[in-house]
mmCIF file of C-alpha atoms in Angstrom:
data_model
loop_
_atom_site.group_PDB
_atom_site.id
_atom_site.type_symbol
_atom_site.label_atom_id
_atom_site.label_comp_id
_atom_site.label_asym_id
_atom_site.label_seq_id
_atom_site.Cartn_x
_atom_site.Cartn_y
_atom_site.Cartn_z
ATOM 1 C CA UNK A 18 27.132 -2.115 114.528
ATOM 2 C CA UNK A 19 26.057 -1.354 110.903
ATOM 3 C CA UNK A 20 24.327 1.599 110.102
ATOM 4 C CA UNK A 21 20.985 1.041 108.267
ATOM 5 C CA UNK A 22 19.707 2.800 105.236
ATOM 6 C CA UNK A 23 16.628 4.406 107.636
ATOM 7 C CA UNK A 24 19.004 5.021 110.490
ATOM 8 C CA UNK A 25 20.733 7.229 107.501
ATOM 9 C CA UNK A 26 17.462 8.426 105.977
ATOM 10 C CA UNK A 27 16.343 10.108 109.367
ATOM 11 C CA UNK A 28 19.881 11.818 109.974
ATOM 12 C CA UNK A 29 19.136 13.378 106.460
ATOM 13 C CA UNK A 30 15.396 14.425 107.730
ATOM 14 C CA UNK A 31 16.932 16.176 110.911
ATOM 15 C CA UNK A 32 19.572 17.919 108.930
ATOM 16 C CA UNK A 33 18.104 19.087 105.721
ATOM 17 C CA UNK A 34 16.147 21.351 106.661
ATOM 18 C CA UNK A 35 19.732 23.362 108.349
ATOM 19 C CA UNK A 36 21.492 22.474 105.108
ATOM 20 C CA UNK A 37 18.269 24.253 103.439
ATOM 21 C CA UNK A 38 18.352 26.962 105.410
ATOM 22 C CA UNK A 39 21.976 27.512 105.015
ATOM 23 C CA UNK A 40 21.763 28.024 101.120
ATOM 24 C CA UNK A 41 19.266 30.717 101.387
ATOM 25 C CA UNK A 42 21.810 32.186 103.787
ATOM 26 C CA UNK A 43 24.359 31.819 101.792
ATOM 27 C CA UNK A 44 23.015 33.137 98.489
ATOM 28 C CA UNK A 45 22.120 36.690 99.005
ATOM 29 C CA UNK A 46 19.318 36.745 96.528
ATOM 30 C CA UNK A 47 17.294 34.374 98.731
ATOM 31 C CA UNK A 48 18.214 35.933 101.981
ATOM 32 C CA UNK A 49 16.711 39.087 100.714
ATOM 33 C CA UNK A 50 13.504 37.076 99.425
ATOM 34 C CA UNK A 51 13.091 35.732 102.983
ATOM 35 C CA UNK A 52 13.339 38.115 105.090
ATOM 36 C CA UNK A 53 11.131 40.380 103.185
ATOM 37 C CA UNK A 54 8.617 37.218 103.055
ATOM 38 C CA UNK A 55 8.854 36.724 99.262
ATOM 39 C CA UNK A 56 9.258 33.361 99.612
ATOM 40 C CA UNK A 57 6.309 31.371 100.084
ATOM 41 C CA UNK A 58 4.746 27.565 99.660
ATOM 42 C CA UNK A 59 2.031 27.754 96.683
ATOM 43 C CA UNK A 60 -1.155 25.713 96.277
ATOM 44 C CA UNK A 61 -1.663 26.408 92.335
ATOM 45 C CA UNK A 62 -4.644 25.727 90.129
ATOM 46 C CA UNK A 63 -2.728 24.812 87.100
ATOM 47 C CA UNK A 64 0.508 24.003 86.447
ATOM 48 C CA UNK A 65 1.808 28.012 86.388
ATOM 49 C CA UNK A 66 1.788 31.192 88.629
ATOM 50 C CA UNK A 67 0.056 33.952 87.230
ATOM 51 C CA UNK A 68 1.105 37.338 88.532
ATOM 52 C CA UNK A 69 -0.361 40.764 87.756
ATOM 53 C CA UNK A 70 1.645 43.895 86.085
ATOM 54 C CA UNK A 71 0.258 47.277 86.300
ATOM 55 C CA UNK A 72 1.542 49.534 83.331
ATOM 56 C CA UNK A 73 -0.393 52.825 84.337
ATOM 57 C CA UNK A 74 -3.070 54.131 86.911
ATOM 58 C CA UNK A 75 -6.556 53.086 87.231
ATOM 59 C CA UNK A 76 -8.078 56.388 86.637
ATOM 60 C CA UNK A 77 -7.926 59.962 85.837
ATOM 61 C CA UNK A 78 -7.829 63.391 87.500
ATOM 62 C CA UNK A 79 -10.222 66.383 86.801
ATOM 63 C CA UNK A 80 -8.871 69.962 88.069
ATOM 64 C CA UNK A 81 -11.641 71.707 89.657
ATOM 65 C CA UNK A 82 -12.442 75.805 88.898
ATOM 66 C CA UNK A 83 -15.836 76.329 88.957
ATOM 67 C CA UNK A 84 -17.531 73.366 90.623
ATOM 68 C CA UNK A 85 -19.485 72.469 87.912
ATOM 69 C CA UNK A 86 -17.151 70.138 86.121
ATOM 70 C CA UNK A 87 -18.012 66.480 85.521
ATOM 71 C CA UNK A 88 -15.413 64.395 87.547
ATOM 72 C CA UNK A 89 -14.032 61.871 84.870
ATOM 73 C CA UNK A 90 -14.344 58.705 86.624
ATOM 74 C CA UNK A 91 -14.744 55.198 85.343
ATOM 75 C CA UNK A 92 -11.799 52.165 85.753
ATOM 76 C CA UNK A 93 -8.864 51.836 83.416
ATOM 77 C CA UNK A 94 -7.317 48.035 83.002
ATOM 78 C CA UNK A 95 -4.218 48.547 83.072
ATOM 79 C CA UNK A 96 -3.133 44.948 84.211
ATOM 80 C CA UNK A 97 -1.317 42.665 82.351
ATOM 81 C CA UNK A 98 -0.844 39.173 83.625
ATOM 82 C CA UNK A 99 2.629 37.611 83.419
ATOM 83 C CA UNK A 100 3.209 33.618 84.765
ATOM 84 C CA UNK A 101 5.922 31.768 85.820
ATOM 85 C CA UNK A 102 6.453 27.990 86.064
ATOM 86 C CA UNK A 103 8.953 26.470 88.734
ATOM 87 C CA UNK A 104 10.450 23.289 87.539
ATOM 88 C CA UNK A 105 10.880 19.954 89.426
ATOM 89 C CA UNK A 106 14.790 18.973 89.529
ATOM 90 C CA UNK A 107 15.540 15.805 91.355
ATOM 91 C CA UNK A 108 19.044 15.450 92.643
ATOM 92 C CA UNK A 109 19.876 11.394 93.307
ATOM 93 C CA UNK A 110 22.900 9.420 94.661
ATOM 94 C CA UNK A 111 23.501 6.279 95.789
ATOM 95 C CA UNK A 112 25.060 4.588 98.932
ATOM 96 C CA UNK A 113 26.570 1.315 98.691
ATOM 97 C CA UNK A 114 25.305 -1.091 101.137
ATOM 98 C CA UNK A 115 28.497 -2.208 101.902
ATOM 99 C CA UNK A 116 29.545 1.072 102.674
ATOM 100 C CA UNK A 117 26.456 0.989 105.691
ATOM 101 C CA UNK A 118 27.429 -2.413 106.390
ATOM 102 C CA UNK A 119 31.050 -1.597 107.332
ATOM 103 C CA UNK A 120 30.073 1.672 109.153
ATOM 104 C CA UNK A 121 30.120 1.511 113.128
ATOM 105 C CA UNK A 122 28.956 4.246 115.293
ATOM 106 C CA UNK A 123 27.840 7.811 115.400
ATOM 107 C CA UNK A 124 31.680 8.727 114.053
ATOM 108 C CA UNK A 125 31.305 6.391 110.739
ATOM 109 C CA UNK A 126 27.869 8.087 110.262
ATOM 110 C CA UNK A 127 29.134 11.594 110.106
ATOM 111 C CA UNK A 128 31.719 10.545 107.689
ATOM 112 C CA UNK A 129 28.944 8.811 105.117
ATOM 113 C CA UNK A 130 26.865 12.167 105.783
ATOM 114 C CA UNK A 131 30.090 14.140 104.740
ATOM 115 C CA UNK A 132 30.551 11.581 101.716
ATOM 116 C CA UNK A 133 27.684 11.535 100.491
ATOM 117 C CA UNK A 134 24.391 14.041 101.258
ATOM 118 C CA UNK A 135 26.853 16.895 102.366
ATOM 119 C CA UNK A 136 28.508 16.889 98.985
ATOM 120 C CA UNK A 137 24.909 16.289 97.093
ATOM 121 C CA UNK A 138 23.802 18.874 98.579
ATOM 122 C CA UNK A 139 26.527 21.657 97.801
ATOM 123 C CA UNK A 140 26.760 20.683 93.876
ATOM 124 C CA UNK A 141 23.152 21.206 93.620
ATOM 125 C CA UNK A 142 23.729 24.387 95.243
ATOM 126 C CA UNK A 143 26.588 25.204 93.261
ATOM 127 C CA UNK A 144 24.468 24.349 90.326
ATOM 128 C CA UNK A 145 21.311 26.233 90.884
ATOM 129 C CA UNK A 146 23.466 29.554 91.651
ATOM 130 C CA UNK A 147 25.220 28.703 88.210
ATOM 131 C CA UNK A 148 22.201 28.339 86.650
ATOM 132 C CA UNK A 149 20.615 31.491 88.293
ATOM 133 C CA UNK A 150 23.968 34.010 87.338
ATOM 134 C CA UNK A 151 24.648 32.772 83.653
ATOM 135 C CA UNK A 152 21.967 30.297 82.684
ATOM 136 C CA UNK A 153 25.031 27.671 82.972
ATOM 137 C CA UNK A 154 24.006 24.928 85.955
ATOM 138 C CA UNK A 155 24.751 21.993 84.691
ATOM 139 C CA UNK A 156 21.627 19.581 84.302
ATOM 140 C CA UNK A 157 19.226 22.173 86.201
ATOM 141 C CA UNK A 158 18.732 24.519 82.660
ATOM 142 C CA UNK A 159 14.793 24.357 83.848
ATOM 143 C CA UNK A 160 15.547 26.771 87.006
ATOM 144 C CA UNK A 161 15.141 30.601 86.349
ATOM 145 C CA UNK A 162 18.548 32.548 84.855
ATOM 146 C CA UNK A 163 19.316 36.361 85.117
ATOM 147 C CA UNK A 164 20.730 36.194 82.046
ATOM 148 C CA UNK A 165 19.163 37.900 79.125
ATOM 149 C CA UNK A 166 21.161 36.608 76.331
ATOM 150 C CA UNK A 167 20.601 33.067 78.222
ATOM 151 C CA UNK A 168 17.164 30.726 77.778
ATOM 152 C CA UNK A 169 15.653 28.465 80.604
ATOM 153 C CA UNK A 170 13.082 25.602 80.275
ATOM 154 C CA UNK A 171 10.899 24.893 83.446
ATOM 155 C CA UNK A 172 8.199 23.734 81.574
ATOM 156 C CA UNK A 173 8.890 22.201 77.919
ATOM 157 C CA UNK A 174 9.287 25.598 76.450
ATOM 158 C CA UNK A 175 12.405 27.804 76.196
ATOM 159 C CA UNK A 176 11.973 30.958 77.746
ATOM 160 C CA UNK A 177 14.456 34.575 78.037
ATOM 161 C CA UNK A 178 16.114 35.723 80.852
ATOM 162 C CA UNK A 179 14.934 38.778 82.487
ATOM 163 C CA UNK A 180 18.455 40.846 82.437
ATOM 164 C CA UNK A 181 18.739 42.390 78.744
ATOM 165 C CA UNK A 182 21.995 43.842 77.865
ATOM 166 C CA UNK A 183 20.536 46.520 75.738
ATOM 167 C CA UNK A 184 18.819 50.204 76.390
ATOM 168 C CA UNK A 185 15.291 50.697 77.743
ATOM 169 C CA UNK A 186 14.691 51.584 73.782
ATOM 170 C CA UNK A 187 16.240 48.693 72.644
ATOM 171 C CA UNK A 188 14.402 46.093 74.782
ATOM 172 C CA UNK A 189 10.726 47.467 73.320
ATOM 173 C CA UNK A 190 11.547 47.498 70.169
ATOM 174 C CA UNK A 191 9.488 45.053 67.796
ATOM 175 C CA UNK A 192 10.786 41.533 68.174
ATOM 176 C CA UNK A 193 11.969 41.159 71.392
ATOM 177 C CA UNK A 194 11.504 37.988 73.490
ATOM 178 C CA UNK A 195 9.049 37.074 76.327
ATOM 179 C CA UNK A 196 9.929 37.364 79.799
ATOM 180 C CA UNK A 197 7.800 35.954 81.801
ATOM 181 C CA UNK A 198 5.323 35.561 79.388
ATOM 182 C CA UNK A 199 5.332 39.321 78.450
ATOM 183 C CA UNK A 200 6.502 41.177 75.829
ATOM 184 C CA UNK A 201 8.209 44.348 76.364
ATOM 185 C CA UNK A 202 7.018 45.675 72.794
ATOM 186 C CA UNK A 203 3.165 45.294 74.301
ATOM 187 C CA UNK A 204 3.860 45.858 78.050
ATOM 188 C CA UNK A 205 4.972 49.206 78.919
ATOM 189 C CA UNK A 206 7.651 49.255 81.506
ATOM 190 C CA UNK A 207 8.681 45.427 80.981
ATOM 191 C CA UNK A 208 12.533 46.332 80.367
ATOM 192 C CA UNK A 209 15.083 46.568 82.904
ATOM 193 C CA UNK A 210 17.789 49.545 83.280
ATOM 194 C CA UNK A 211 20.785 49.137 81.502
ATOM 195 C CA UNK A 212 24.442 50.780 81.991
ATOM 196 C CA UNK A 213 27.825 50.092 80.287
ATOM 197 C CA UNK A 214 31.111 50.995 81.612
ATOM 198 C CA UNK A 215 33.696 52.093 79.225
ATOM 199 C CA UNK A 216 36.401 51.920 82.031
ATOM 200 C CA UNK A 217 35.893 51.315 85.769
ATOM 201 C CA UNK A 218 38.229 53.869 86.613
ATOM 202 C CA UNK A 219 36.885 56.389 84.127
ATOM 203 C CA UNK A 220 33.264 55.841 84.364
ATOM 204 C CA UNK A 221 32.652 52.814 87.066
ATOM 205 C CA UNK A 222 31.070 54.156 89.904
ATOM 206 C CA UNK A 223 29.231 56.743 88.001
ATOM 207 C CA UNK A 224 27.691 54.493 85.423
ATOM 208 C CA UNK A 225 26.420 52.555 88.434
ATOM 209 C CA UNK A 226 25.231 55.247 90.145
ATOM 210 C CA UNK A 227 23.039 56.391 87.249
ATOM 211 C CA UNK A 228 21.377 52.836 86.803
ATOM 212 C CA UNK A 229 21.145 52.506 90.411
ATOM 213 C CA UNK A 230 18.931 55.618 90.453
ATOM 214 C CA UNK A 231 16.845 54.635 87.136
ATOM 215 C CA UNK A 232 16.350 51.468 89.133
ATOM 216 C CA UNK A 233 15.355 52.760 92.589
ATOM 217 C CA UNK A 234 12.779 55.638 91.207
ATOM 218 C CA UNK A 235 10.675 52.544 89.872
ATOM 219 C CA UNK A 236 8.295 51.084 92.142
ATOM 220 C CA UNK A 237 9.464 54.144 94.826
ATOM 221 C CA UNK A 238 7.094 52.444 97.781
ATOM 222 C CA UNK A 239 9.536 49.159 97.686
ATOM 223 C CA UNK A 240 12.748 51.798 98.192
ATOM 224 C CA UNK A 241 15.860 51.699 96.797
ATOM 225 C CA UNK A 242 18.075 49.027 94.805
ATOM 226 C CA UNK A 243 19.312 46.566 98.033
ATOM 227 C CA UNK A 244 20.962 43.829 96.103
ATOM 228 C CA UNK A 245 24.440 43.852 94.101
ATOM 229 C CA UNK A 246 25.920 40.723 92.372
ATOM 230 C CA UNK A 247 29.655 41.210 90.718
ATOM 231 C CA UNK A 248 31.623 38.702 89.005
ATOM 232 C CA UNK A 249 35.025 38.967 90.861
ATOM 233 C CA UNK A 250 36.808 41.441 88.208
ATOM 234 C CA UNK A 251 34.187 43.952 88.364
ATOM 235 C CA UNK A 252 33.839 43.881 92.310
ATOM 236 C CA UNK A 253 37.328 44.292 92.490
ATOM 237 C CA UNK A 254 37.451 46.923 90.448
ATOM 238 C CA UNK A 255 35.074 48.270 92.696
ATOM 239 C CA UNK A 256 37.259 47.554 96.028
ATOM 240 C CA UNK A 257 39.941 49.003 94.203
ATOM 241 C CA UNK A 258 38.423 52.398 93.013
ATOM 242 C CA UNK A 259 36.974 52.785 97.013
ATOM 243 C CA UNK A 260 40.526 52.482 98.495
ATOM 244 C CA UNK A 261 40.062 52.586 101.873
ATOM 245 C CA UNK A 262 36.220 53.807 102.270
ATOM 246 C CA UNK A 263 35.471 50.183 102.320
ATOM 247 C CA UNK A 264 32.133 48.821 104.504
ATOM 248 C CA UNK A 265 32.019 45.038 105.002
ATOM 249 C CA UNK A 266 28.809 43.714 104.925
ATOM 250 C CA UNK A 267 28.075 39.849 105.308
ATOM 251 C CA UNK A 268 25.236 37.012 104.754
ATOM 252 C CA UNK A 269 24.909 35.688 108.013
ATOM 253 C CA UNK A 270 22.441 33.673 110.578
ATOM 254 C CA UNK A 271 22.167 31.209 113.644
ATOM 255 C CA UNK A 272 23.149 28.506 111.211
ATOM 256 C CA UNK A 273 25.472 29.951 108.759
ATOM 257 C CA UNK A 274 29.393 29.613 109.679
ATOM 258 C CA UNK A 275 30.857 33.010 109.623
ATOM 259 C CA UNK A 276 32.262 34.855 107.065
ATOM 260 C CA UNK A 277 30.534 32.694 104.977
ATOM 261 C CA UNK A 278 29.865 35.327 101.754
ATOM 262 C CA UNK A 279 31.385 39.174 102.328
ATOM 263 C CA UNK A 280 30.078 41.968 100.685
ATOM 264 C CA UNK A 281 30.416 45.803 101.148
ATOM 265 C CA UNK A 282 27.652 48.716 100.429
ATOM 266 C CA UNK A 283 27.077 50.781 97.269
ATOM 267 C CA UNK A 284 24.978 53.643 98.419
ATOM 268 C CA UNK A 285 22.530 51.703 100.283
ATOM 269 C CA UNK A 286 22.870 48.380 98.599
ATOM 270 C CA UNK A 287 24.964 45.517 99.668
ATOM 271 C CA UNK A 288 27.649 44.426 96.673
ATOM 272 C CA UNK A 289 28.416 40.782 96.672
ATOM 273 C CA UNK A 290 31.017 38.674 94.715
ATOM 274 C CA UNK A 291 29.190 36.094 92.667
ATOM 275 C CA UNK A 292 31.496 33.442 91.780
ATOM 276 C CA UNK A 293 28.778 31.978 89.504
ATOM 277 C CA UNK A 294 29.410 34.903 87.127
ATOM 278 C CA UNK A 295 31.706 33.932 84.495
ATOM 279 C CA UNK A 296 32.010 36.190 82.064
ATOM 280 C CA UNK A 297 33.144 33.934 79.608
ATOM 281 C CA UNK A 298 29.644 32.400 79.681
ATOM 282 C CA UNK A 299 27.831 35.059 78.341
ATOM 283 C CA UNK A 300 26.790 34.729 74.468
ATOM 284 C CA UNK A 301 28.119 37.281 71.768
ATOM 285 C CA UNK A 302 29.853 40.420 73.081
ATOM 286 C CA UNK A 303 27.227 41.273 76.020
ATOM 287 C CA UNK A 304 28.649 40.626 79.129
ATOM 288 C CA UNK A 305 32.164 39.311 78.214
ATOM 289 C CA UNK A 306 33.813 42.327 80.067
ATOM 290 C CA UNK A 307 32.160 41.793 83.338
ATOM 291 C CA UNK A 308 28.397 41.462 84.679
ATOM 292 C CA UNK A 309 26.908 43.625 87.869
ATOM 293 C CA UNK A 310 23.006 42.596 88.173
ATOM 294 C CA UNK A 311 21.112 45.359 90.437
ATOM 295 C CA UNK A 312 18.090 44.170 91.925
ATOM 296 C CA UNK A 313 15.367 45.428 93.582
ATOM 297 C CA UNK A 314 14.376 42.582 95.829
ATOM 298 C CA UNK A 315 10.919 43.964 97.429
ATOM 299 C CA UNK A 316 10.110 42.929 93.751
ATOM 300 C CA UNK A 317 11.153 39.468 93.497
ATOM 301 C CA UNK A 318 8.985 36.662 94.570
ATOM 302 C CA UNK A 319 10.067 33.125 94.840
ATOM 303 C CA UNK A 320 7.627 29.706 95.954
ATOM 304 C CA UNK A 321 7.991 26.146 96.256
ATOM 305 C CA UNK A 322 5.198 23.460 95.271
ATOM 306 C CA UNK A 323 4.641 20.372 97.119
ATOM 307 C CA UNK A 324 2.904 19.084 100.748
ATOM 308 C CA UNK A 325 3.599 15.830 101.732
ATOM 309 C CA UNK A 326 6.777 15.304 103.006
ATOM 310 C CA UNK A 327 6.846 11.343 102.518
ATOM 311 C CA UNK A 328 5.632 11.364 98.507
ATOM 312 C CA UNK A 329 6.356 14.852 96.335
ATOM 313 C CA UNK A 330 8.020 16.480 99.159
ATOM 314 C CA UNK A 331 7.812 20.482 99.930
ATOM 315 C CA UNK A 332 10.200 20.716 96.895
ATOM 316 C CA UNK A 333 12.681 23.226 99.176
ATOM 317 C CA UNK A 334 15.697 20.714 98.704
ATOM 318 C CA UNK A 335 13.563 18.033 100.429
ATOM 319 C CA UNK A 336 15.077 14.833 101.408
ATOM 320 C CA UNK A 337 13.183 11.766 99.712
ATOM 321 C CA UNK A 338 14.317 7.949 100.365
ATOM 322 C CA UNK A 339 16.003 5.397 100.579
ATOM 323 C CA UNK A 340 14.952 3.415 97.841
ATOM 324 C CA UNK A 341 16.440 0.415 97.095
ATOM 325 C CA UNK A 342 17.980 0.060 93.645
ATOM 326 C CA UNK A 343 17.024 -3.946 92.035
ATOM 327 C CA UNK A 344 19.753 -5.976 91.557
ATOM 328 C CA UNK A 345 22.180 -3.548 92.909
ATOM 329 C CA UNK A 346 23.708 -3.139 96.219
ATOM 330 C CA UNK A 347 22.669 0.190 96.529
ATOM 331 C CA UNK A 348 20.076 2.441 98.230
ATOM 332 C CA UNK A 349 18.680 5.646 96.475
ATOM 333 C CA UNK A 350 18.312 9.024 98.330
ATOM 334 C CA UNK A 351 16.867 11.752 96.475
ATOM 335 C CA UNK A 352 17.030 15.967 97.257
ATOM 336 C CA UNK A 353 13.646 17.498 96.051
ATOM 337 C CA UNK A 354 13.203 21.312 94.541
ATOM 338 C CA UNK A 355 10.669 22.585 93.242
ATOM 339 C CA UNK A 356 11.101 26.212 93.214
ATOM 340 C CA UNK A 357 9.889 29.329 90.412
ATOM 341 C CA UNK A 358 11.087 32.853 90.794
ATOM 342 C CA UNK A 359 9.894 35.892 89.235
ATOM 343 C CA UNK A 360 9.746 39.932 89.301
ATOM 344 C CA UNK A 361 6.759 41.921 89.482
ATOM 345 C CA UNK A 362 8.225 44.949 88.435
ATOM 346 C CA UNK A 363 11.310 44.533 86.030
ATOM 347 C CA UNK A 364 11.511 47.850 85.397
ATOM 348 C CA UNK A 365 12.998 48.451 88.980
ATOM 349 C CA UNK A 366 16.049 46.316 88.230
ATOM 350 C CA UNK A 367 19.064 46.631 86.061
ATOM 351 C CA UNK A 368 22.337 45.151 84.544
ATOM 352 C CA UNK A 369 25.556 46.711 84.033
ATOM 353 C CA UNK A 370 28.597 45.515 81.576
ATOM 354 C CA UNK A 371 32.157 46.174 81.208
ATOM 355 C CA UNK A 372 33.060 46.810 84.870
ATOM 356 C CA UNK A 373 36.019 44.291 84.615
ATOM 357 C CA UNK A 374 37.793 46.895 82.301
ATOM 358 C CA UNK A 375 40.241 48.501 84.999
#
């Protein structure tokens, strides 16, 4: 018996929301954001986020000797607002009708689901972690990227990276670009820490232990730096330096296969390979010798736009269709995200370069 295009639609219903789940598994950014409850569903009242940055305290202290003093009081604004747009990226592929028509059974339905939404549903993953690591996915350039030296466009405008490979100093001089909508030249604090190794084995582990600190004494109530991401040079490097004191850590959950991403600990972080890392990506001479972000992920905040499941979808990789396509035997199913991402404190969070150099 033929399979129809709703028999296949509803198949896709039941298992999307496992496939979803599975990605924020599998990418440990995510996994962090979740179980901390940074990720949320937004009802906006414009087309941005706005999200408050506090650059210094709300009032003063008087030091009491004789009792007499006058108590300086009063309120201090010292809160910036920063906003953050999450762009709508529509993944679509077609299934030949002929393709349903010769299908027969619950065996020839598996194998169209492996065909076709299985492998959708991986290269958009593949490209949104591309995109997130080195402002690189191919045809999602509106999702947010790490990347510093990289631009992203989730709303017609171009917009930086958070992750500048430059000093503290560096990043507030005049003239550098908005992150987030702030500038770190008018927004005390906006930079991120910054490290670069001369040689992993000379000066690896202790240049990351000095930007892991500099990260982790900013915004002290969220503790330390918990998230590492290595391109594979630079966590090797890592491996190799830690001989035998290595700790496997994994991403894992009731859905996700195991061994399905491996890590191991740096202080009390976890360290993940990141294949999306390329170093070759990275513009000018920044990040061409390997790319370690450190994140703070009690910081990090990510939401999804969108309600009804039938028209705009939930935008969390939401299955949409089938539509059929006019004068074509084909029917149209389309994977929904809708997704923005954004740090509330970038000063807790830092990059480090060079750690390919053995």
């Amino acid at each position: 018996m033929a399979i129809s295009p709703d028999v296949l639609a509803t198949a896709l219903q039941e298992l999307m929301p496992n496939y979803s789940e599975l990605f924020v598994q599998w990418h440990p950014v995510l996994e962090k954001l979740v179980n901390k409850g940074n990720l949320s569903r937004e009802t906006l009242q414009g087309p941005w986020r706005e999200f408050a940055v506090v650059t210094d305290g709300p009032g003063d202290v008087t030091q009491v000797l004789t009792g007499s003093e006058v108590i300086a009081g009063g309120r201090r604004q010292n809160a910036v607002r920063g906003n953050t747009y999450a762009p709508r990226l529509i993944y679509a592929f077609d299934v030949p009708g002929k393709d349903l028509a010769e299908a027969n059974g619950e065996m020839d339905l598996a194998k169209i689901l492996k065909n076709y939404p299985e492998l959708a549903l991986s290269d958009f993953h593949e490209r949104i972690a591309d995109q997130l690591a080195t402002g690189n996915g191919n045809a999602v350039g509106g999702f947010l990227t790490l990347n510093g030296d990289a631009t992203y466009n989730p709303d017609g405008a171009a917009r930086q990276g958070p992750f500048r490979f430059l000093t503290p100093a560096a990043q507030s001089a005049a003239g550098q670009p908005l992150r987030f909508g702030l500038d770190s030249n008018t927004t005390p604090g906006w930079i991120n820490q910054y490290g670069q190794i001369t040689s992993f084995a000379v000066d690896g582990k202790s240049t990351m232990r000095r930007v892991y600190y500099a990260c982790s004494r900013q915004g002290k109530t969220l503790g330390p730096v918990d998230l590492l991401l290595g391109d594979e040079d630079s966590y090797l490097n890592y491996i190799e330096d830690l001989d035998d004191q290595v700790r496997v850590s994994k991403v894992e959950g009731d859905r996700a296969p195991p061994n399905v991403r491996q890590g191991t600990k740096f202080l009390d972080a976890d360290f993940y390979l990141e294949d999306s890392i390329n170093p070759a990506l990275f513009n000018g001479g920044a990040g061409r010798n390997g790319v370690i972000y450190m994140m703070k992920t009690g910081t990090w905040h990510a939401y999804t736009l969108g309600h009804d499941a039938n028209r705009e979808t939930k935008g969390d990789f939401a299955v949409r269709g089938p539509f059929r396509i006019p004068e074509q035997d084909l029917w149209r199913y389309e994977i929904v995200l809708m997704m923005g991402m954004h740090t509330t404190q970038l000063r807790a969070n830092g990059v480090i370069e060079g750690g390919s150099i053995p």
